[in-house]
Amino acid sequence: MGLVDSVRQGLDSTCVAQGSLVKAGCRVSLGGAPDQRLVLDFDRPEAPTGPGGGRCDYLFVADDFRNTDWVAPIECKRGALKTSQVVKQLRAGAAVAEDLIPSGSDFRFRPIAATGSVPKAERQQLKKSRNFIRCHGKLEAVRLIKCGDKLIKGLSSP
């Protein structure tokens, strides 16, 4: 069984997003993304996010995309990004991913923020290790893409 099927088990299908991802006026295209994928919309009532606290907008899970499985919490912000808020939201998404993804799964982890603009000071803050996001022992910096970009741009960046 692939990672997508493992995560899909026990989820309410109403929390699965279809088509482009759009939140707060910021759109992320799934063009070029693998067919074997699952995108959870954490704003839907049946999403597995738990009560209270911050949360990111989406969780992207894909099987065998560029020879690996992928897990990517995604936050969409049309306006200027604020590091502390985005990091908090992406960490909450990564915590949900840790609950959903079976231990020992082999995947690449990539937290992604899609935004309209990122002030230079905020971009520098995102590069600091204290703002990295952890999931199943994998520690990664937040990757930035622009609103309107394809998600694969965030997955493809180094």
PDB file of C-alpha atoms in Angstrom:
ATOM      1  CA  MET A   1       0.000   0.000   0.000  1.00  0.00           C
ATOM      2  CA  GLY A   2       1.337   3.446  -0.910  1.00  0.00           C
ATOM      3  CA  LEU A   3       1.641   6.460   1.350  1.00  0.00           C
ATOM      4  CA  VAL A   4      -1.442   8.129  -0.142  1.00  0.00           C
ATOM      5  CA  ASP A   5      -3.620   5.073   0.568  1.00  0.00           C
ATOM      6  CA  SER A   6      -2.195   4.773   4.083  1.00  0.00           C
ATOM      7  CA  VAL A   7      -3.069   8.391   4.872  1.00  0.00           C
ATOM      8  CA  ARG A   8      -6.472   8.206   3.167  1.00  0.00           C
ATOM      9  CA  GLN A   9      -7.637   5.341   5.422  1.00  0.00           C
ATOM     10  CA  GLY A  10     -10.067   6.544   8.044  1.00  0.00           C
ATOM     11  CA  LEU A  11     -10.341  10.096   6.672  1.00  0.00           C
ATOM     12  CA  ASP A  12     -13.647  11.692   5.842  1.00  0.00           C
ATOM     13  CA  SER A  13     -13.637  12.313   2.080  1.00  0.00           C
ATOM     14  CA  THR A  14     -15.194  15.774   2.569  1.00  0.00           C
ATOM     15  CA  CYS A  15     -11.821  17.115   3.768  1.00  0.00           C
ATOM     16  CA  VAL A  16     -10.096  16.170   0.489  1.00  0.00           C
ATOM     17  CA  ALA A  17      -9.450  19.168  -1.795  1.00  0.00           C
ATOM     18  CA  GLN A  18     -10.045  18.950  -5.544  1.00  0.00           C
ATOM     19  CA  GLY A  19      -8.436  21.087  -8.250  1.00  0.00           C
ATOM     20  CA  SER A  20      -6.370  24.191  -7.524  1.00  0.00           C
ATOM     21  CA  LEU A  21      -5.716  25.203  -3.949  1.00  0.00           C
ATOM     22  CA  VAL A  22      -7.167  28.614  -3.095  1.00  0.00           C
ATOM     23  CA  LYS A  23      -7.153  30.377   0.283  1.00  0.00           C
ATOM     24  CA  ALA A  24      -7.337  34.049   1.178  1.00  0.00           C
ATOM     25  CA  GLY A  25      -6.960  35.104  -2.455  1.00  0.00           C
ATOM     26  CA  CYS A  26      -3.822  33.019  -2.993  1.00  0.00           C
ATOM     27  CA  ARG A  27      -3.966  30.203  -5.541  1.00  0.00           C
ATOM     28  CA  VAL A  28      -1.558  27.280  -5.921  1.00  0.00           C
ATOM     29  CA  SER A  29      -1.858  25.137  -9.042  1.00  0.00           C
ATOM     30  CA  LEU A  30      -1.631  21.349  -8.927  1.00  0.00           C
ATOM     31  CA  GLY A  31      -0.630  21.295 -12.601  1.00  0.00           C
ATOM     32  CA  GLY A  32       2.142  18.781 -13.123  1.00  0.00           C
ATOM     33  CA  ALA A  33       1.594  17.200  -9.709  1.00  0.00           C
ATOM     34  CA  PRO A  34       1.346  13.410  -9.664  1.00  0.00           C
ATOM     35  CA  ASP A  35      -2.012  11.720 -10.168  1.00  0.00           C
ATOM     36  CA  GLN A  36      -1.459   9.548  -7.110  1.00  0.00           C
ATOM     37  CA  ARG A  37      -1.940  12.322  -4.544  1.00  0.00           C
ATOM     38  CA  LEU A  38      -4.081  13.416  -1.656  1.00  0.00           C
ATOM     39  CA  VAL A  39      -4.615  17.020  -0.588  1.00  0.00           C
ATOM     40  CA  LEU A  40      -6.329  17.605   2.737  1.00  0.00           C
ATOM     41  CA  ASP A  41      -8.079  20.940   3.268  1.00  0.00           C
ATOM     42  CA  PHE A  42      -7.639  21.729   6.961  1.00  0.00           C
ATOM     43  CA  ASP A  43     -10.408  24.352   6.911  1.00  0.00           C
ATOM     44  CA  ARG A  44     -13.100  21.765   6.236  1.00  0.00           C
ATOM     45  CA  PRO A  45     -15.148  20.577   9.232  1.00  0.00           C
ATOM     46  CA  GLU A  46     -14.080  16.927   9.021  1.00  0.00           C
ATOM     47  CA  ALA A  47     -10.354  17.665   8.696  1.00  0.00           C
ATOM     48  CA  PRO A  48      -8.138  15.742  11.135  1.00  0.00           C
ATOM     49  CA  THR A  49      -6.646  18.860  12.740  1.00  0.00           C
ATOM     50  CA  GLY A  50      -8.104  18.678  16.224  1.00  0.00           C
ATOM     51  CA  PRO A  51      -9.586  21.552  18.212  1.00  0.00           C
ATOM     52  CA  GLY A  52      -8.097  25.029  18.551  1.00  0.00           C
ATOM     53  CA  GLY A  53      -4.707  26.390  17.710  1.00  0.00           C
ATOM     54  CA  GLY A  54      -3.268  27.433  14.392  1.00  0.00           C
ATOM     55  CA  ARG A  55      -3.160  25.199  11.375  1.00  0.00           C
ATOM     56  CA  CYS A  56      -1.891  25.415   7.850  1.00  0.00           C
ATOM     57  CA  ASP A  57      -4.267  25.437   4.900  1.00  0.00           C
ATOM     58  CA  TYR A  58      -3.436  22.102   3.254  1.00  0.00           C
ATOM     59  CA  LEU A  59      -1.477  18.895   3.551  1.00  0.00           C
ATOM     60  CA  PHE A  60      -0.191  17.444   0.271  1.00  0.00           C
ATOM     61  CA  VAL A  61       0.772  13.757   0.123  1.00  0.00           C
ATOM     62  CA  ALA A  62       1.996  12.081  -3.077  1.00  0.00           C
ATOM     63  CA  ASP A  63       3.251   8.657  -4.088  1.00  0.00           C
ATOM     64  CA  ASP A  64       6.277   8.137  -6.301  1.00  0.00           C
ATOM     65  CA  PHE A  65       6.713  11.676  -7.612  1.00  0.00           C
ATOM     66  CA  ARG A  66      10.228  11.999  -9.033  1.00  0.00           C
ATOM     67  CA  ASN A  67      11.076   8.614  -7.522  1.00  0.00           C
ATOM     68  CA  THR A  68      10.008   9.445  -3.978  1.00  0.00           C
ATOM     69  CA  ASP A  69       6.921   9.937  -1.834  1.00  0.00           C
ATOM     70  CA  TRP A  70       6.203  13.479  -0.642  1.00  0.00           C
ATOM     71  CA  VAL A  71       4.584  15.163   2.346  1.00  0.00           C
ATOM     72  CA  ALA A  72       4.120  18.937   2.233  1.00  0.00           C
ATOM     73  CA  PRO A  73       2.126  21.131   4.614  1.00  0.00           C
ATOM     74  CA  ILE A  74       1.082  24.252   2.687  1.00  0.00           C
ATOM     75  CA  GLU A  75       0.169  27.727   3.902  1.00  0.00           C
ATOM     76  CA  CYS A  76      -1.289  30.338   1.528  1.00  0.00           C
ATOM     77  CA  LYS A  77      -0.945  34.071   2.262  1.00  0.00           C
ATOM     78  CA  ARG A  78      -1.869  36.673  -0.326  1.00  0.00           C
ATOM     79  CA  GLY A  79      -0.389  39.539   1.682  1.00  0.00           C
ATOM     80  CA  ALA A  80       3.028  39.933   3.227  1.00  0.00           C
ATOM     81  CA  LEU A  81       4.251  36.851   5.046  1.00  0.00           C
ATOM     82  CA  LYS A  82       4.989  36.989   8.783  1.00  0.00           C
ATOM     83  CA  THR A  83       7.489  34.295   9.752  1.00  0.00           C
ATOM     84  CA  SER A  84       6.218  33.593  13.271  1.00  0.00           C
ATOM     85  CA  GLN A  85       2.643  33.047  12.094  1.00  0.00           C
ATOM     86  CA  VAL A  86       3.538  30.907   9.064  1.00  0.00           C
ATOM     87  CA  VAL A  87       5.984  28.747  11.037  1.00  0.00           C
ATOM     88  CA  LYS A  88       3.340  28.129  13.719  1.00  0.00           C
ATOM     89  CA  GLN A  89       0.781  27.115  11.099  1.00  0.00           C
ATOM     90  CA  LEU A  90       3.165  24.846   9.174  1.00  0.00           C
ATOM     91  CA  ARG A  91       4.310  23.184  12.406  1.00  0.00           C
ATOM     92  CA  ALA A  92       0.679  22.439  13.245  1.00  0.00           C
ATOM     93  CA  GLY A  93       0.266  20.868   9.791  1.00  0.00           C
ATOM     94  CA  ALA A  94       3.425  18.819  10.272  1.00  0.00           C
ATOM     95  CA  ALA A  95       2.082  17.577  13.626  1.00  0.00           C
ATOM     96  CA  VAL A  96      -1.080  16.342  11.900  1.00  0.00           C
ATOM     97  CA  ALA A  97       1.083  14.671   9.235  1.00  0.00           C
ATOM     98  CA  GLU A  98       3.031  12.874  11.968  1.00  0.00           C
ATOM     99  CA  ASP A  99      -0.251  11.435  13.264  1.00  0.00           C
ATOM    100  CA  LEU A 100      -1.453  10.398   9.795  1.00  0.00           C
ATOM    101  CA  ILE A 101       1.752   8.969   8.310  1.00  0.00           C
ATOM    102  CA  PRO A 102       2.772   5.505   9.477  1.00  0.00           C
ATOM    103  CA  SER A 103       6.055   5.303  11.397  1.00  0.00           C
ATOM    104  CA  GLY A 104       8.941   4.149   9.264  1.00  0.00           C
ATOM    105  CA  SER A 105       7.475   5.582   6.042  1.00  0.00           C
ATOM    106  CA  ASP A 106      10.101   6.810   3.590  1.00  0.00           C
ATOM    107  CA  PHE A 107       9.215  10.230   2.162  1.00  0.00           C
ATOM    108  CA  ARG A 108      10.588  13.691   1.423  1.00  0.00           C
ATOM    109  CA  PHE A 109       9.230  16.453   3.598  1.00  0.00           C
ATOM    110  CA  ARG A 110       8.784  19.968   2.246  1.00  0.00           C
ATOM    111  CA  PRO A 111       6.874  22.713   4.144  1.00  0.00           C
ATOM    112  CA  ILE A 112       5.699  25.317   1.631  1.00  0.00           C
ATOM    113  CA  ALA A 113       4.412  28.873   1.975  1.00  0.00           C
ATOM    114  CA  ALA A 114       2.703  30.449  -1.034  1.00  0.00           C
ATOM    115  CA  THR A 115       2.603  34.202  -0.691  1.00  0.00           C
ATOM    116  CA  GLY A 116       2.130  37.475  -2.482  1.00  0.00           C
ATOM    117  CA  SER A 117       5.221  39.051  -0.963  1.00  0.00           C
ATOM    118  CA  VAL A 118       7.974  38.340   1.519  1.00  0.00           C
ATOM    119  CA  PRO A 119       9.850  41.242   3.071  1.00  0.00           C
ATOM    120  CA  LYS A 120      13.615  40.705   3.117  1.00  0.00           C
ATOM    121  CA  ALA A 121      13.720  40.514   6.932  1.00  0.00           C
ATOM    122  CA  GLU A 122      11.067  37.778   6.954  1.00  0.00           C
ATOM    123  CA  ARG A 123      12.897  35.833   4.239  1.00  0.00           C
ATOM    124  CA  GLN A 124      16.057  35.943   6.366  1.00  0.00           C
ATOM    125  CA  GLN A 125      14.134  34.754   9.437  1.00  0.00           C
ATOM    126  CA  LEU A 126      12.818  31.730   7.513  1.00  0.00           C
ATOM    127  CA  LYS A 127      16.416  30.638   6.826  1.00  0.00           C
ATOM    128  CA  LYS A 128      17.229  30.371  10.538  1.00  0.00           C
ATOM    129  CA  SER A 129      17.211  26.858  11.930  1.00  0.00           C
ATOM    130  CA  ARG A 130      14.855  27.817  14.776  1.00  0.00           C
ATOM    131  CA  ASN A 131      12.154  28.356  12.122  1.00  0.00           C
ATOM    132  CA  PHE A 132      12.623  25.003  10.400  1.00  0.00           C
ATOM    133  CA  ILE A 133       9.735  22.526  10.445  1.00  0.00           C
ATOM    134  CA  ARG A 134      10.072  18.914  11.673  1.00  0.00           C
ATOM    135  CA  CYS A 135       8.094  15.832  10.653  1.00  0.00           C
ATOM    136  CA  HIS A 136       9.089  12.248  11.555  1.00  0.00           C
ATOM    137  CA  GLY A 137      12.637  13.383  12.298  1.00  0.00           C
ATOM    138  CA  LYS A 138      13.020  15.282   9.022  1.00  0.00           C
ATOM    139  CA  LEU A 139      13.900  18.953   9.590  1.00  0.00           C
ATOM    140  CA  GLU A 140      13.362  21.344   6.674  1.00  0.00           C
ATOM    141  CA  ALA A 141      13.328  25.057   5.955  1.00  0.00           C
ATOM    142  CA  VAL A 142      10.116  26.571   4.621  1.00  0.00           C
ATOM    143  CA  ARG A 143      10.176  26.800   0.815  1.00  0.00           C
ATOM    144  CA  LEU A 144       8.593  29.911  -0.685  1.00  0.00           C
ATOM    145  CA  ILE A 145       6.547  30.060  -3.853  1.00  0.00           C
ATOM    146  CA  LYS A 146       4.434  32.897  -5.208  1.00  0.00           C
ATOM    147  CA  CYS A 147       0.671  32.870  -5.293  1.00  0.00           C
ATOM    148  CA  GLY A 148      -0.272  31.527  -8.719  1.00  0.00           C
ATOM    149  CA  ASP A 149       2.742  29.197  -8.967  1.00  0.00           C
ATOM    150  CA  LYS A 150       2.525  25.453  -9.426  1.00  0.00           C
ATOM    151  CA  LEU A 151       3.089  23.392  -6.300  1.00  0.00           C
ATOM    152  CA  ILE A 152       5.799  21.419  -8.071  1.00  0.00           C
ATOM    153  CA  LYS A 153       7.938  24.566  -8.079  1.00  0.00           C
ATOM    154  CA  GLY A 154       8.102  24.316  -4.274  1.00  0.00           C
ATOM    155  CA  LEU A 155       8.798  20.605  -4.397  1.00  0.00           C
ATOM    156  CA  SER A 156      11.512  21.047  -7.031  1.00  0.00           C
ATOM    157  CA  SER A 157      13.497  23.750  -5.265  1.00  0.00           C
ATOM    158  CA  PRO A 158      16.657  22.660  -3.423  1.00  0.00           C
TER     159      PRO A 158
END
